[in-house]
Coordinates of C-alpha atoms in Angstrom, one line a residue:
Chain S
M18 CA -13.3 9.3 -6.7
R19 CA -14.0 5.9 -8.2
D20 CA -13.6 7.5 -11.6
A21 CA -9.9 8.3 -10.8
N22 CA -9.3 4.7 -9.8
S23 CA -11.1 3.4 -13.0
A24 CA -9.1 5.8 -15.1
F25 CA -5.9 4.2 -13.7
Y26 CA -6.9 0.7 -14.7
A27 CA -8.2 1.9 -18.1
A28 CA -4.8 3.6 -18.8
L29 CA -3.0 0.4 -17.7
E30 CA -5.1 -1.9 -19.8
A31 CA -4.7 0.5 -22.8
R32 CA -0.9 0.7 -22.1
D33 CA -1.3 4.4 -22.7
L34 CA 1.4 6.5 -21.1
D35 CA -0.4 9.8 -21.8
A36 CA -3.5 8.5 -20.0
M37 CA -1.4 7.2 -17.2
S38 CA 0.3 10.6 -16.9
E39 CA -3.1 12.2 -16.5
V40 CA -3.9 9.9 -13.6
W41 CA -0.9 10.7 -11.4
E42 CA 0.2 13.7 -9.5
H43 CA 3.5 14.9 -11.0
S44 CA 5.5 15.3 -7.8
D45 CA 8.4 13.9 -5.8
R46 CA 6.1 12.5 -3.1
I47 CA 4.4 9.9 -5.4
V48 CA 5.3 6.2 -5.1
V49 CA 4.7 3.1 -7.1
T50 CA 5.4 -0.5 -6.1
H51 CA 4.7 -3.1 -8.8
P52 CA 4.2 -6.7 -7.7
G53 CA 7.7 -8.0 -6.5
W54 CA 9.4 -4.7 -7.5
P55 CA 11.2 -2.3 -5.1
M56 CA 9.4 1.0 -4.4
L57 CA 10.0 3.7 -6.9
R58 CA 9.6 7.4 -5.9
G59 CA 8.8 10.5 -8.0
W60 CA 7.1 11.0 -11.3
A61 CA 10.2 10.5 -13.4
R62 CA 10.8 7.0 -12.0
V63 CA 7.1 6.2 -11.9
A64 CA 6.6 7.1 -15.5
G65 CA 9.7 5.2 -16.5
S66 CA 8.4 2.1 -14.9
W67 CA 5.1 2.3 -16.7
D68 CA 6.9 2.9 -20.0
A69 CA 9.0 -0.2 -19.4
I70 CA 5.9 -2.3 -18.5
F71 CA 3.9 -1.1 -21.4
H72 CA 6.7 -2.0 -23.8
N73 CA 7.0 -5.5 -22.4
T74 CA 3.3 -6.2 -22.2
G75 CA 1.4 -7.4 -25.3
Y76 CA -1.9 -7.6 -23.5
I77 CA -3.2 -7.0 -20.0
Q78 CA -6.7 -7.2 -18.5
F79 CA -7.9 -6.6 -15.0
V80 CA -10.9 -8.0 -13.2
L81 CA -11.1 -6.0 -9.9
T82 CA -12.8 -7.6 -6.9
D83 CA -13.4 -6.7 -3.2
E84 CA -13.0 -3.0 -3.9
Q85 CA -13.4 -0.6 -1.0
V86 CA -13.1 3.2 -1.1
T87 CA -12.2 5.3 2.0
I88 CA -12.3 9.1 1.7
V89 CA -10.9 11.3 4.5
G90 CA -11.0 15.0 3.6
D91 CA -8.8 15.5 0.5
S92 CA -7.2 12.1 0.7
A93 CA -8.7 8.8 -0.4
W94 CA -7.6 5.2 -0.8
V95 CA -9.0 2.3 -2.7
T96 CA -8.1 -1.2 -1.6
L97 CA -8.9 -4.1 -4.0
D98 CA -7.8 -7.3 -5.5
E99 CA -6.5 -7.4 -9.0
N100 CA -7.2 -10.6 -11.0
I101 CA -4.8 -10.2 -14.0
L102 CA -4.7 -11.8 -17.4
Q103 CA -1.7 -10.8 -19.4
A104 CA 0.7 -11.7 -22.2
G105 CA 4.2 -10.5 -22.8
S106 CA 5.8 -10.3 -26.2
S107 CA 4.6 -13.8 -27.1
D108 CA 0.9 -14.6 -27.4
D109 CA 0.7 -16.9 -24.3
L110 CA -1.7 -15.6 -21.7
S111 CA -1.0 -16.1 -18.0
G112 CA -3.1 -15.3 -15.0
S113 CA -2.0 -13.9 -11.7
K114 CA -3.5 -12.2 -8.6
A115 CA -2.3 -9.1 -6.8
T116 CA -3.7 -7.1 -4.0
S117 CA -3.4 -3.3 -4.1
V118 CA -3.8 -0.1 -2.3
N119 CA -4.2 3.1 -4.4
V120 CA -4.0 6.4 -2.7
F121 CA -5.3 9.6 -4.2
V122 CA -5.2 13.3 -3.2
R123 CA -7.7 15.9 -4.3
S124 CA -6.1 18.8 -6.1
H125 CA -7.3 22.3 -5.5
D126 CA -5.3 23.9 -8.3
S127 CA -7.0 26.9 -9.8
G128 CA -9.2 25.8 -12.7
A129 CA -9.4 22.2 -11.6
A130 CA -12.7 20.5 -11.2
D131 CA -14.0 19.9 -7.7
D132 CA -13.4 16.2 -8.1
N133 CA -9.9 16.3 -9.4
W134 CA -8.3 13.3 -7.7
K135 CA -4.7 12.5 -8.5
M136 CA -2.9 9.2 -7.7
V137 CA 0.0 9.5 -5.2
V138 CA 0.6 5.8 -4.3
H139 CA 0.0 2.6 -6.2
H140 CA 1.3 -0.4 -4.2
A141 CA 0.4 -3.8 -5.7
S142 CA 1.8 -7.1 -4.3
P143 CA 1.6 -10.7 -5.4
V144 CA -0.7 -13.0 -3.6
S145 CA 0.3 -16.6 -3.2
A146 CA -2.0 -19.1 -5.0
E147 CA -3.8 -20.4 -2.0
G148 CA -4.6 -16.8 -0.9
Chain Q
M25 CA 2.9 11.2 13.1
R26 CA 6.3 9.4 13.0
D27 CA 5.6 8.3 16.6
A28 CA 2.6 6.3 15.4
N29 CA 4.6 4.6 12.8
S30 CA 7.4 3.9 15.3
A31 CA 4.9 2.5 17.7
F32 CA 3.7 0.1 15.0
Y33 CA 7.2 -1.4 14.5
A34 CA 7.9 -1.4 18.2
A35 CA 4.7 -3.5 18.8
L36 CA 5.8 -5.8 15.9
E37 CA 9.3 -6.3 17.3
A38 CA 7.9 -6.9 20.8
R39 CA 5.3 -9.3 19.4
D40 CA 2.9 -7.5 21.7
L41 CA -0.8 -7.8 20.7
D42 CA -2.0 -5.2 23.2
A43 CA 0.5 -2.6 21.9
M44 CA -0.5 -3.5 18.3
S45 CA -4.1 -3.0 19.3
E46 CA -3.3 0.5 20.5
V47 CA -1.7 1.3 17.1
W48 CA -4.7 0.4 14.9
E49 CA -8.1 2.0 14.4
H50 CA -10.7 -0.6 15.5
S51 CA -13.0 -0.5 12.5
D52 CA -14.2 -2.3 9.4
R53 CA -12.4 0.0 7.0
I54 CA -8.9 -1.1 8.1
V55 CA -6.8 -3.4 6.0
V56 CA -3.6 -5.4 6.4
T57 CA -1.5 -7.1 3.7
H58 CA 1.4 -9.1 5.0
P59 CA 4.2 -10.0 2.5
G60 CA 2.7 -12.6 0.1
W61 CA -0.6 -12.8 1.9
P62 CA -4.1 -11.9 0.7
M63 CA -5.6 -8.6 2.0
L64 CA -7.4 -8.9 5.3
R65 CA -10.2 -6.4 6.2
G66 CA -11.5 -5.3 9.6
W67 CA -10.0 -5.3 13.1
A68 CA -11.0 -8.9 14.0
R69 CA -9.1 -10.3 11.0
V70 CA -6.2 -7.9 11.3
A71 CA -5.8 -8.8 15.0
G72 CA -6.1 -12.5 14.2
S73 CA -3.3 -12.2 11.7
W74 CA -1.0 -10.5 14.2
D75 CA -1.8 -13.1 16.8
A76 CA -0.8 -15.9 14.4
I77 CA 2.4 -14.1 13.3
F78 CA 3.4 -13.4 16.8
H79 CA 2.9 -17.0 17.8
N80 CA 5.0 -18.3 14.9
T81 CA 7.8 -15.8 15.3
G82 CA 10.6 -16.3 17.8
Y83 CA 12.4 -13.1 17.0
I84 CA 11.9 -10.3 14.6
Q85 CA 13.9 -7.1 14.0
F86 CA 13.3 -4.2 11.5
V87 CA 15.8 -1.8 10.1
L88 CA 13.7 0.8 8.3
T89 CA 15.2 2.7 5.4
D90 CA 14.1 5.3 2.8
E91 CA 11.3 6.5 5.0
Q92 CA 9.0 9.3 3.7
V93 CA 6.0 10.8 5.5
T94 CA 3.2 12.6 3.7
I95 CA 0.5 14.4 5.7
V96 CA -2.7 15.6 4.0
G97 CA -5.2 17.0 6.5
D98 CA -6.2 14.2 8.8
S99 CA -4.7 11.5 6.7
A100 CA -1.0 10.5 6.5
W101 CA 1.0 7.7 4.9
V102 CA 4.5 6.5 5.5
T103 CA 6.4 4.7 2.7
L104 CA 9.5 2.8 3.6
D105 CA 11.6 -0.3 3.1
E106 CA 11.7 -2.9 5.8
N107 CA 15.0 -4.8 6.2
I108 CA 13.9 -7.8 8.3
L109 CA 15.8 -10.2 10.4
Q110 CA 13.7 -12.9 11.9
A111 CA 13.5 -16.4 13.4
G112 CA 10.6 -18.8 13.5
S113 CA 10.2 -21.4 16.2
S114 CA 13.8 -22.6 15.6
D115 CA 16.8 -20.3 16.3
D116 CA 17.9 -19.9 12.7
L117 CA 17.8 -16.3 11.7
S118 CA 16.9 -15.3 8.1
G119 CA 16.9 -12.0 6.4
S120 CA 14.4 -10.6 4.0
K121 CA 13.3 -7.3 2.4
A122 CA 9.9 -5.8 2.1
T123 CA 8.5 -2.4 1.0
S124 CA 5.6 -1.0 2.8
V125 CA 2.9 1.7 2.8
N126 CA 1.3 2.5 6.2
V127 CA -1.7 4.8 6.2
F128 CA -2.9 6.6 9.3
V129 CA -6.0 8.7 10.1
R130 CA -6.0 11.4 12.9
S131 CA -8.7 10.7 15.4
H132 CA -10.7 13.5 16.9
D133 CA -12.5 11.5 19.5
S134 CA -13.3 13.5 22.6
G135 CA -10.5 13.3 25.1
A136 CA -8.0 12.2 22.4
A137 CA -4.7 14.1 22.1
D138 CA -4.2 16.4 19.1
D139 CA -1.8 14.0 17.6
N140 CA -3.8 10.8 17.9
W141 CA -3.0 8.9 14.7
K142 CA -4.4 5.5 14.2
M143 CA -3.2 3.0 11.5
V144 CA -5.8 2.1 8.9
V145 CA -3.7 0.4 6.2
H146 CA -0.5 -1.6 6.4
H147 CA 0.5 -3.1 3.1
A148 CA 3.9 -4.8 3.0
S149 CA 5.2 -6.7 0.0
P150 CA 8.2 -8.8 -0.7
V151 CA 11.0 -7.3 -2.8
S152 CA 13.0 -9.6 -5.1
A153 CA 16.7 -10.0 -4.1
E154 CA 18.1 -7.8 -6.9
G155 CA 15.6 -5.0 -5.9

């Protein structure tokens, strides 16, 4: 379960759309909310948002803190804080903090491994400085 | 399932801490993130945050849009947009928009009804005006 969450942040740091595609369930029920953004539903819009972010991000690194995993049957969610260091198209690095809930569902597709968790919700929101 | 989500917003609009207490699972694994706030874990801190919000809110009304419910076994999550009209201690009303994911777990405590869903995550985040 933690592996799926780690794979998500690895794909994000690598700005690798193929790796990000592997992380997510490809369905209409999935949802992404980037910090300050409106909610986007369905794989096409989710993928489009990652593509846009990856193109506008020169560098991004996450330090994850206060991580907690809850598993209930074939659902699981990870809640954590994201301490983000990033650069856009220029080389200037800036830091920010977000807090996130990531929901996963275990897939039982034939041929899938027992521990085949797919992301269905990523909701990250900005935390004010004094947080 | 939708009843549990409706009860959450009814408790919030009524600024009723007892009703809010009924909505939530009373455990350490629960999490609330109010728009712009850091994540708060556990019933004591969750309850404290509602108490503070209720004391500083003279009026609050929600119009919920784009609501979608996903149920996987004994877990469920509702994703939706919150169109909020509220007043603080003065009478001035202000509008805002947030997007939220609310996660519920079905309780099988003895004596509980079949459909006894308890909130375990509420994560609401501010959406920029042009959303």
